[in-house]
Coordinates of N, CA and C in Angstrom, one line a residue:
M1 N -12.8 117.3 38.8 CA -12.6 115.9 39.2 C -11.2 115.6 39.2
R2 N -10.5 116.0 38.1 CA -9.1 115.6 38.0 C -8.3 116.3 39.1
V3 N -8.7 117.5 39.4 CA -8.0 118.2 40.5 C -8.2 117.4 41.8
H4 N -9.4 117.0 42.0 CA -9.7 116.2 43.2 C -8.9 114.9 43.2
K5 N -8.8 114.3 42.0 CA -8.1 113.0 41.9 C -6.6 113.3 42.2
L6 N -6.1 114.4 41.7 CA -4.7 114.7 41.9 C -4.5 115.0 43.4
T7 N -5.5 115.7 43.9 CA -5.3 116.0 45.4 C -5.3 114.8 46.2
F8 N -6.3 113.9 45.8 CA -6.4 112.6 46.6 C -5.1 111.8 46.4
A9 N -4.7 111.8 45.2 CA -3.4 111.1 44.9 C -2.3 111.6 45.7
A10 N -2.2 113.0 45.7 CA -1.1 113.6 46.4 C -1.2 113.3 47.9
L11 N -2.5 113.3 48.4 CA -2.7 113.0 49.8 C -2.3 111.5 50.1
A12 N -2.6 110.7 49.1 CA -2.3 109.2 49.3 C -0.8 109.0 49.3
V13 N -0.1 109.7 48.4 CA 1.3 109.6 48.3 C 2.0 110.1 49.6
A14 N 1.4 111.3 50.0 CA 2.0 111.9 51.3 C 1.7 111.0 52.5
A15 N 0.5 110.4 52.5 CA 0.2 109.5 53.6 C 1.1 108.3 53.5
S16 N 1.4 107.8 52.3 CA 2.2 106.6 52.2 C 3.6 106.9 52.6
L17 N 4.1 108.1 52.2 CA 5.5 108.5 52.6 C 5.5 108.7 54.1
S18 N 4.5 109.3 54.7 CA 4.5 109.5 56.1 C 4.5 108.2 56.9
L19 N 3.7 107.2 56.3 CA 3.6 105.9 57.0 C 4.9 105.2 56.9
T20 N 5.6 105.3 55.7 CA 6.9 104.7 55.5 C 7.9 105.3 56.5
A21 N 7.8 106.6 56.6 CA 8.8 107.2 57.5 C 8.6 106.8 58.9
C22 N 7.3 106.7 59.3 CA 7.0 106.2 60.7 C 7.5 104.8 60.9
Q23 N 7.3 104.0 59.9 CA 7.7 102.6 60.0 C 9.3 102.5 60.2
N24 N 9.9 103.4 59.3 CA 11.4 103.4 59.4 C 11.9 103.9 60.8
D25 N 11.1 104.9 61.3 CA 11.5 105.4 62.6 C 11.3 104.4 63.7
D26 N 10.2 103.6 63.5 CA 9.9 102.6 64.5 C 10.9 101.5 64.4
D27 N 11.3 101.1 63.2 CA 12.3 100.1 63.0 C 13.6 100.5 63.6
A28 N 13.9 101.8 63.3 CA 15.2 102.2 63.9 C 15.2 102.2 65.4
T29 N 14.0 102.7 65.9 CA 13.9 102.7 67.4 C 13.9 101.3 67.9
G30 N 13.2 100.4 67.2 CA 13.1 99.0 67.7 C 14.5 98.4 67.6
Q31 N 15.3 98.7 66.6 CA 16.6 98.1 66.5 C 17.5 98.7 67.6
S32 N 17.3 100.0 67.9 CA 18.2 100.6 68.9 C 17.9 100.2 70.3
D33 N 16.6 100.1 70.6 CA 16.2 99.7 71.9 C 16.6 98.3 72.3
P34 N 16.4 97.3 71.5 CA 16.8 95.9 71.9 C 18.3 95.9 72.1
S35 N 19.0 96.6 71.2 CA 20.5 96.6 71.4 C 20.9 97.2 72.7
A36 N 20.2 98.4 73.0 CA 20.5 99.0 74.3 C 20.1 98.2 75.5
A37 N 18.9 97.5 75.4 CA 18.4 96.7 76.4 C 19.4 95.5 76.6
S38 N 19.8 95.0 75.6 CA 20.8 93.9 75.6 C 22.0 94.3 76.3
S39 N 22.5 95.5 75.9 CA 23.7 96.0 76.6 C 23.5 96.3 78.0
E40 N 22.3 96.8 78.3 CA 22.0 97.1 79.7 C 21.8 95.7 80.5
A41 N 21.2 94.8 79.8 CA 21.0 93.5 80.4 C 22.3 92.8 80.6
S42 N 23.2 93.0 79.6 CA 24.5 92.4 79.8 C 25.3 93.1 80.8
G43 N 25.3 94.5 80.6 CA 26.0 95.3 81.6 C 25.2 95.3 82.9
G44 N 23.9 95.4 82.7 CA 23.1 95.4 83.9 C 23.1 94.0 84.5
G45 N 23.1 93.0 83.6 CA 23.2 91.6 84.2 C 24.5 91.5 84.9
S46 N 25.5 91.9 84.2 CA 26.8 91.8 84.8 C 26.9 92.8 85.9
G47 N 26.4 94.0 85.6 CA 26.4 95.0 86.6 C 25.5 94.6 87.7
S48 N 24.3 94.1 87.3 CA 23.4 93.7 88.4 C 23.9 92.5 89.2
G49 N 24.6 91.6 88.5 CA 25.2 90.5 89.2 C 26.3 91.0 90.0
D50 N 27.1 91.9 89.4 CA 28.2 92.5 90.2 C 27.7 93.3 91.4
A51 N 26.6 94.0 91.1 CA 26.0 94.8 92.2 C 25.5 93.8 93.2
Q52 N 24.8 92.7 92.7 CA 24.3 91.8 93.7 C 25.4 91.1 94.4
Q53 N 26.4 90.7 93.7 CA 27.6 90.1 94.3 C 28.2 91.1 95.3
G54 N 28.3 92.3 94.7 CA 28.9 93.4 95.6 C 28.1 93.6 96.8
A55 N 26.7 93.6 96.6 CA 25.8 93.8 97.7 C 26.0 92.6 98.7
E56 N 26.0 91.4 98.1 CA 26.2 90.2 99.0 C 27.5 90.3 99.6
G57 N 28.5 90.7 98.8 CA 29.9 90.8 99.4 C 29.9 91.8 100.5
E58 N 29.3 93.0 100.1 CA 29.3 94.0 101.1 C 28.5 93.6 102.3
S59 N 27.4 92.9 102.1 CA 26.6 92.5 103.2 C 27.3 91.5 104.0
G60 N 28.0 90.5 103.2 CA 28.8 89.5 103.9 C 29.9 90.2 104.6
G61 N 30.5 91.1 103.9 CA 31.7 91.8 104.5 C 31.3 92.6 105.7
E62 N 30.1 93.2 105.6 CA 29.6 93.9 106.8 C 29.3 93.0 107.9
G63 N 28.7 91.8 107.5 CA 28.4 90.8 108.5 C 29.6 90.3 109.2
T64 N 30.6 89.9 108.3 CA 31.8 89.4 108.9 C 32.6 90.5 109.5
G65 N 32.6 91.6 108.7 CA 33.4 92.8 109.3 C 32.7 93.3 110.5
G66 N 31.3 93.3 110.4 CA 30.6 93.8 111.6 C 30.8 92.9 112.8
Q67 N 30.7 91.6 112.5 CA 31.0 90.7 113.6 C 32.4 90.8 114.0
G68 N 33.3 90.8 113.0 CA 34.7 91.0 113.3 C 35.0 92.2 114.1
T69 N 34.3 93.3 113.6 CA 34.5 94.6 114.3 C 33.9 94.5 115.7
A70 N 32.7 93.9 115.8 CA 32.1 93.8 117.1 C 33.0 92.9 118.0
A71 N 33.4 91.7 117.4 CA 34.2 90.8 118.2 C 35.5 91.5 118.5
G72 N 36.1 92.2 117.5 CA 37.3 92.9 117.7 C 37.2 94.0 118.8
S73 N 36.0 94.6 118.7 CA 35.7 95.7 119.6 C 35.6 95.1 121.0
D74 N 34.8 94.0 121.1 CA 34.7 93.3 122.4 C 36.0 92.8 122.9
S75 N 36.7 92.1 121.9 CA 38.0 91.6 122.3 C 38.9 92.7 122.7
G76 N 38.9 93.7 121.8 CA 39.8 94.8 122.1 C 39.4 95.5 123.5
S77 N 38.1 95.6 123.7 CA 37.7 96.1 124.9 C 38.1 95.3 126.1
E78 N 37.9 94.0 125.9 CA 38.3 93.1 126.9 C 39.8 93.1 127.1
G79 N 40.5 93.1 125.8 CA 41.9 93.1 125.9 C 42.4 94.4 126.5
A80 N 41.8 95.5 126.1 CA 42.2 96.7 126.7 C 41.9 96.7 128.2
S81 N 40.7 96.2 128.5 CA 40.4 96.1 129.9 C 41.3 95.2 130.6
G82 N 41.5 93.9 130.0 CA 42.5 93.0 130.6 C 43.9 93.6 130.6
S83 N 44.2 94.2 129.4 CA 45.5 94.8 129.3 C 45.7 95.9 130.4
G84 N 44.6 96.7 130.5 CA 44.6 97.8 131.5 C 44.7 97.2 132.9
S85 N 43.8 96.2 133.1 CA 43.9 95.5 134.4 C 45.2 94.9 134.7
G86 N 45.7 94.1 133.7 CA 47.0 93.4 133.8 C 48.1 94.4 134.0
S87 N 48.1 95.5 133.1 CA 49.1 96.5 133.2 C 49.0 97.2 134.5
G88 N 47.8 97.5 135.0 CA 47.7 98.1 136.3 C 48.2 97.2 137.4
E89 N 47.9 95.9 137.2 CA 48.4 94.9 138.2 C 49.9 94.9 138.2
N90 N 50.5 94.9 137.0 CA 51.9 94.8 136.9 C 52.6 96.0 137.4
D91 N 52.0 97.2 136.9 CA 52.6 98.5 137.3 C 52.3 98.8 138.8
K92 N 51.2 98.3 139.3 CA 50.8 98.7 140.6 C 50.5 97.4 141.4
T93 N 51.4 96.4 141.3 CA 51.2 95.2 142.1 C 51.3 95.5 143.5
G94 N 50.3 95.1 144.3 CA 50.3 95.3 145.7 C 51.5 94.7 146.4
K95 N 51.9 95.3 147.4 CA 53.1 94.7 148.1 C 52.6 93.5 148.9
C96 N 53.5 92.6 149.2 CA 53.2 91.4 149.9 C 53.0 91.8 151.4
R97 N 51.8 91.4 151.9 CA 51.4 91.7 153.3 C 51.9 90.6 154.2
T98 N 52.1 90.9 155.4 CA 52.5 89.9 156.4 C 51.5 88.8 156.5
D99 N 50.2 89.1 156.5 CA 49.2 88.1 156.6 C 49.1 87.1 155.4
E100 N 49.7 87.5 154.3 CA 49.7 86.7 153.0 C 50.9 85.8 152.9
L101 N 51.9 86.0 153.8 CA 53.1 85.3 153.7 C 53.2 84.2 154.7
K102 N 53.9 83.1 154.3 CA 54.2 82.0 155.2 C 55.7 82.1 155.5
F103 N 56.1 82.0 156.7 CA 57.5 82.2 157.1 C 58.1 80.9 157.6
K104 N 59.4 80.7 157.2 CA 60.1 79.5 157.7 C 61.6 79.9 157.8
A105 N 62.1 79.6 159.0 CA 63.5 79.9 159.3 C 64.3 78.6 159.4
M106 N 65.5 78.5 158.8 CA 66.3 77.2 158.9 C 67.7 77.6 159.0
D107 N 68.5 76.7 159.6 CA 69.9 76.9 159.7 C 70.5 76.6 158.3
A108 N 71.3 77.6 157.8 CA 71.9 77.5 156.5 C 73.5 77.6 156.6
T109 N 74.0 77.4 157.9 CA 75.4 77.5 158.1 C 76.1 76.3 157.4
I110 N 77.2 76.6 156.7 CA 78.0 75.6 156.0 C 79.3 75.4 156.8
D111 N 79.6 74.1 156.9 CA 80.8 73.8 157.7 C 82.0 74.5 157.1
G112 N 82.8 75.1 158.0 CA 83.9 75.9 157.6 C 83.7 77.4 157.5
D113 N 82.4 77.8 157.5 CA 82.1 79.2 157.5 C 82.6 79.9 158.8
T114 N 83.0 81.1 158.6 CA 83.5 81.8 159.8 C 82.3 82.5 160.6
E115 N 81.2 82.4 160.0 CA 80.0 83.0 160.7 C 78.8 82.1 160.4
G116 N 77.8 82.2 161.3 CA 76.6 81.4 161.1 C 75.6 82.1 160.2
T117 N 74.8 81.2 159.6 CA 73.7 81.8 158.7 C 72.4 81.1 158.9
V118 N 71.4 81.9 159.0 CA 70.0 81.4 159.1 C 69.3 82.0 157.9
A119 N 68.6 81.1 157.1 CA 67.9 81.5 155.9 C 66.4 81.6 156.3
V120 N 65.8 82.7 156.0 CA 64.3 82.9 156.2 C 63.6 82.8 154.9
E121 N 62.7 81.9 154.8 CA 61.9 81.8 153.5 C 60.6 82.5 153.7
L122 N 60.1 83.2 152.7 CA 58.8 83.8 152.7 C 58.1 83.3 151.4
T123 N 57.0 82.6 151.7 CA 56.2 82.0 150.6 C 54.8 82.8 150.5
N124 N 54.5 83.1 149.3 CA 53.3 83.9 149.0 C 52.1 82.9 149.1
G125 N 51.2 83.1 150.0 CA 50.0 82.3 150.2 C 48.8 83.1 150.1
G126 N 48.9 84.4 149.5 CA 47.7 85.3 149.5 C 46.8 85.1 148.3
G127 N 47.1 84.2 147.4 CA 46.2 84.0 146.2 C 46.3 85.0 145.2
R128 N 47.3 85.8 145.2 CA 47.6 86.9 144.2 C 49.1 87.1 144.1
E129 N 49.5 87.8 143.0 CA 50.9 88.1 142.9 C 51.1 89.4 143.7
C130 N 52.3 89.4 144.4 CA 52.6 90.6 145.2 C 54.0 91.0 145.0
A131 N 54.3 92.2 145.3 CA 55.7 92.7 145.1 C 56.4 92.7 146.5
I132 N 57.7 92.3 146.4 CA 58.5 92.3 147.6 C 59.9 92.5 147.3
S133 N 60.5 93.5 148.0 CA 61.9 93.8 147.7 C 62.4 94.6 148.9
G134 N 63.7 94.7 149.0 CA 64.3 95.5 150.1 C 64.8 94.6 151.2
Y135 N 64.9 95.2 152.4 CA 65.3 94.5 153.6 C 64.2 94.3 154.6
A136 N 64.1 93.1 155.1 CA 63.1 92.8 156.1 C 63.7 93.3 157.4
G137 N 62.8 93.6 158.4 CA 63.3 93.9 159.7 C 63.5 92.6 160.5
V138 N 64.7 92.5 161.1 CA 65.1 91.3 161.9 C 65.5 91.7 163.3
D139 N 64.9 91.1 164.2 CA 65.3 91.3 165.6 C 65.4 90.0 166.3
L140 N 66.5 89.8 167.0 CA 66.7 88.6 167.8 C 66.3 88.9 169.3
K141 N 65.5 88.0 169.8 CA 65.2 88.1 171.2 C 66.3 87.3 172.0
T142 N 66.8 88.0 173.0 CA 67.9 87.3 173.8 C 67.6 87.5 175.2
N143 N 68.4 86.8 176.0 CA 68.2 87.0 177.5 C 68.7 88.3 178.0
S144 N 69.3 89.1 177.1 CA 69.8 90.4 177.4 C 69.0 91.5 176.8
G145 N 67.9 91.1 176.1 CA 67.0 92.1 175.5 C 67.0 91.9 173.9
T146 N 66.4 92.8 173.2 CA 66.2 92.6 171.8 C 67.5 93.2 171.1
L147 N 67.9 92.4 170.1 CA 69.1 92.8 169.3 C 68.6 92.9 167.8
S148 N 68.7 94.1 167.3 CA 68.3 94.3 165.9 C 69.5 94.1 164.9
A149 N 69.2 93.4 163.8 CA 70.2 93.2 162.8 C 70.4 94.4 162.0
K150 N 71.7 94.6 161.5 CA 72.0 95.7 160.6 C 71.9 95.2 159.2
R151 N 71.7 96.1 158.3 CA 71.6 95.7 156.9 C 73.0 95.5 156.3
S152 N 73.1 94.5 155.5 CA 74.5 94.1 155.0 C 75.0 95.1 153.9
G153 N 74.1 95.9 153.3 CA 74.5 96.8 152.3 C 74.5 96.3 150.9
E154 N 74.1 95.0 150.7 CA 74.0 94.4 149.4 C 72.9 95.1 148.6
P155 N 73.0 95.2 147.3 CA 72.0 95.9 146.4 C 70.6 95.2 146.5
V156 N 69.6 96.1 146.4 CA 68.2 95.6 146.5 C 67.8 95.4 145.0
V157 N 67.1 94.2 144.8 CA 66.6 93.9 143.5 C 65.1 93.8 143.6
P158 N 64.3 94.7 142.9 CA 62.9 94.6 142.9 C 62.4 93.2 142.5
G159 N 61.4 92.7 143.1 CA 60.8 91.4 142.6 C 59.4 91.2 143.0
T160 N 58.8 90.2 142.4 CA 57.4 89.9 142.7 C 57.3 88.4 143.0
L161 N 56.3 88.0 143.7 CA 56.0 86.6 144.0 C 54.7 86.2 143.5
K162 N 54.6 85.2 142.7 CA 53.3 84.7 142.3 C 52.8 83.9 143.5
D163 N 51.5 83.6 143.4 CA 50.9 82.8 144.5 C 51.6 81.4 144.6
G164 N 52.1 81.1 145.8 CA 52.8 79.8 146.0 C 54.3 79.9 145.8
E165 N 54.9 81.0 145.3 CA 56.3 81.2 145.1 C 57.0 81.6 146.4
T166 N 58.3 81.2 146.5 CA 59.1 81.5 147.7 C 60.3 82.3 147.4
V167 N 60.7 83.1 148.3 CA 61.9 83.9 148.2 C 62.6 83.8 149.6
A168 N 63.9 84.0 149.7 CA 64.5 83.9 151.0 C 65.6 85.0 151.1
F169 N 65.9 85.3 152.4 CA 67.0 86.2 152.7 C 67.8 85.6 153.8
G170 N 69.0 86.1 154.0 CA 69.9 85.5 155.0 C 70.2 86.4 156.2
I171 N 70.4 85.7 157.3 CA 70.8 86.4 158.5 C 72.1 85.9 158.9
H172 N 73.1 86.7 159.1 CA 74.4 86.3 159.4 C 74.8 86.8 160.8
Y173 N 75.5 85.9 161.5 CA 75.8 86.2 162.9 C 77.1 85.6 163.3
P174 N 77.8 86.2 164.2 CA 79.1 85.6 164.6 C 78.9 84.3 165.5
I175 N 79.8 83.4 165.3 CA 79.7 82.1 166.0 C 80.4 82.3 167.4
N176 N 79.8 81.9 168.4 CA 80.3 82.0 169.8 C 81.3 80.9 170.0
D177 N 82.6 81.2 169.8 CA 83.6 80.2 170.1 C 84.5 80.7 171.2
S178 N 83.9 81.6 172.1 CA 84.7 82.2 173.2 C 84.9 81.2 174.3
G179 N 84.0 80.2 174.3 CA 84.1 79.3 175.5 C 83.2 79.7 176.6
G180 N 82.6 80.9 176.5 CA 81.7 81.4 177.5 C 80.3 81.1 177.2
S181 N 79.4 81.5 178.1 CA 78.0 81.2 177.9 C 77.4 82.1 176.8
G182 N 78.0 83.3 176.6 CA 77.5 84.2 175.6 C 76.1 84.7 175.8
V183 N 75.5 85.2 174.8 CA 74.1 85.8 174.9 C 73.2 84.7 174.3
R184 N 72.2 84.3 175.1 CA 71.3 83.2 174.6 C 70.2 83.8 173.8
I185 N 70.0 83.2 172.6 CA 68.9 83.7 171.7 C 67.6 82.9 172.0
T186 N 66.5 83.6 172.2 CA 65.3 82.9 172.5 C 64.2 83.0 171.4
G187 N 64.4 83.8 170.4 CA 63.4 83.9 169.4 C 63.9 84.9 168.2
L188 N 63.2 84.8 167.1 CA 63.5 85.6 165.9 C 62.2 86.3 165.5
V189 N 62.3 87.6 165.4 CA 61.2 88.4 165.0 C 61.5 89.0 163.6
V190 N 60.6 88.7 162.6 CA 60.7 89.2 161.2 C 59.6 90.1 160.8
T191 N 59.9 91.2 160.2 CA 58.9 92.1 159.7 C 59.2 92.3 158.2
P192 N 58.3 91.9 157.3 CA 58.6 92.0 155.9 C 58.8 93.4 155.5
P193 N 59.5 93.7 154.3 CA 59.7 95.0 153.9 C 58.4 95.8 153.7
D194 N 58.5 97.1 154.1 CA 57.3 98.0 154.0 C 56.1 97.6 154.8
E195 N 56.3 96.7 155.8 CA 55.2 96.3 156.7 C 55.5 96.7 158.1
T196 N 54.5 96.7 158.9 CA 54.7 97.0 160.3 C 54.3 95.8 161.2
K197 N 53.6 94.8 160.6 CA 53.2 93.6 161.4 C 54.3 92.6 161.3
S198 N 54.7 92.1 162.4 CA 55.8 91.1 162.5 C 55.3 89.7 162.9
V199 N 56.2 88.8 162.7 CA 55.9 87.4 163.1 C 57.1 86.9 163.9
T200 N 56.8 86.1 164.9 CA 57.9 85.5 165.7 C 58.1 84.1 165.4
L201 N 59.4 83.7 165.2 CA 59.8 82.4 164.8 C 60.7 81.8 165.8
D202 N 60.8 80.5 165.8 CA 61.9 79.9 166.6 C 63.2 80.1 165.9
W203 N 64.2 80.3 166.7 CA 65.6 80.5 166.2 C 66.2 79.2 165.9
P204 N 66.6 78.9 164.6 CA 67.2 77.6 164.3 C 68.7 77.6 164.3
G205 N 69.3 78.7 164.5 CA 70.8 78.8 164.5 C 71.4 78.4 165.8
A206 N 72.7 78.8 165.9 CA 73.4 78.5 167.2 C 72.7 79.1 168.4
A207 N 72.8 78.5 169.5 CA 72.0 78.9 170.7 C 72.4 80.2 171.3
T208 N 73.7 80.6 171.0 CA 74.2 81.8 171.7 C 75.0 82.6 170.7
L209 N 75.2 83.9 171.1 CA 76.1 84.8 170.4 C 77.2 85.2 171.4
P210 N 78.4 85.5 170.8 CA 79.4 86.0 171.7 C 79.0 87.3 172.3
V211 N 79.5 87.5 173.5 CA 79.2 88.8 174.2 C 80.1 89.9 173.5
T212 N 79.4 91.0 173.2 CA 80.1 92.1 172.5 C 80.3 93.3 173.5
D213 N 81.0 94.3 173.0 CA 81.2 95.4 173.9 C 80.1 96.5 173.7
G214 N 79.1 96.1 173.0 CA 78.0 97.0 172.8 C 78.2 98.1 171.8
S215 N 79.2 98.0 171.0 CA 79.6 99.1 170.0 C 78.7 99.0 168.7
G216 N 77.9 98.0 168.6 CA 77.0 97.8 167.5 C 76.6 96.3 167.4
S217 N 75.6 96.1 166.6 CA 75.0 94.8 166.4 C 76.0 93.9 165.6
P218 N 76.2 92.7 166.1 CA 77.1 91.8 165.3 C 76.3 91.0 164.3
V219 N 75.0 91.2 164.3 CA 74.1 90.4 163.4 C 73.7 91.3 162.1
K220 N 73.9 90.7 161.0 CA 73.5 91.4 159.7 C 72.5 90.6 158.9
V221 N 71.7 91.4 158.2 CA 70.6 90.8 157.4 C 70.8 91.2 155.9
G222 N 70.6 90.3 155.0 CA 70.7 90.6 153.6 C 69.4 90.9 153.0
P223 N 69.3 91.5 151.8 CA 68.1 91.9 151.2 C 67.3 90.6 150.8
I224 N 66.0 90.9 150.5 CA 65.2 89.8 150.0 C 65.8 89.2 148.7
G225 N 65.9 87.9 148.7 CA 66.5 87.2 147.5 C 68.0 87.0 147.7
S226 N 68.6 87.3 148.9 CA 70.0 87.1 149.1 C 70.4 85.7 149.5
A227 N 69.4 84.9 149.7 CA 69.6 83.5 150.1 C 68.9 82.6 149.1
G228 N 69.5 81.5 148.8 CA 68.8 80.6 147.8 C 67.6 79.9 148.4
Q229 N 66.6 79.6 147.6 CA 65.4 79.0 148.1 C 65.8 77.6 148.7
G230 N 65.1 77.4 149.7 CA 65.4 76.1 150.4 C 66.6 76.2 151.3
G231 N 67.2 77.4 151.4 CA 68.4 77.5 152.3 C 69.6 77.0 151.6

């Protein structure tokens, strides 16, 4: 019986020790877990908040950035397209066509000049910007036939005309002070640079030119832009 009592006592002590050990382990675990959970909650809360803010920020950034990118892409696309179109228009501006231009010839002779001057204005009425430069073709209709003007040799300056803008060039001719009837001018024919279609205008200058020996045309034409607007 004593042996059994000792055995039971030993078993009880062992059981007690085992229970105490388990409780200590549980306490240690319980103390460790709350601390870790708190840390995670704090870090997780902060991290979760940061993650949430980051997610919101990223979502907002993506939304804004996405919209911005989309808008930028569209804008860029349009800009590129506009830029491409604009650049193309600037680099490849179509030349001014005869049918797009309005012509006006006026006497621009100044008292005391040794020669007469007629200014021809060309106004862009084509509804678009167009390029124009160089020398226009100029022919005078006379009672003795057609007289073509020679180029003055002045430098050519490239230029463009916006819709509604005007540019002018000058025609210079000798004044008939010979006292004779001279060569009567009946009309002015103008062909814009790089064009083949001409327009016929009334001649606003002196009625006649002096008779020449036929060695060359006494009439000269300046390049586009060589006469001030409005004559």
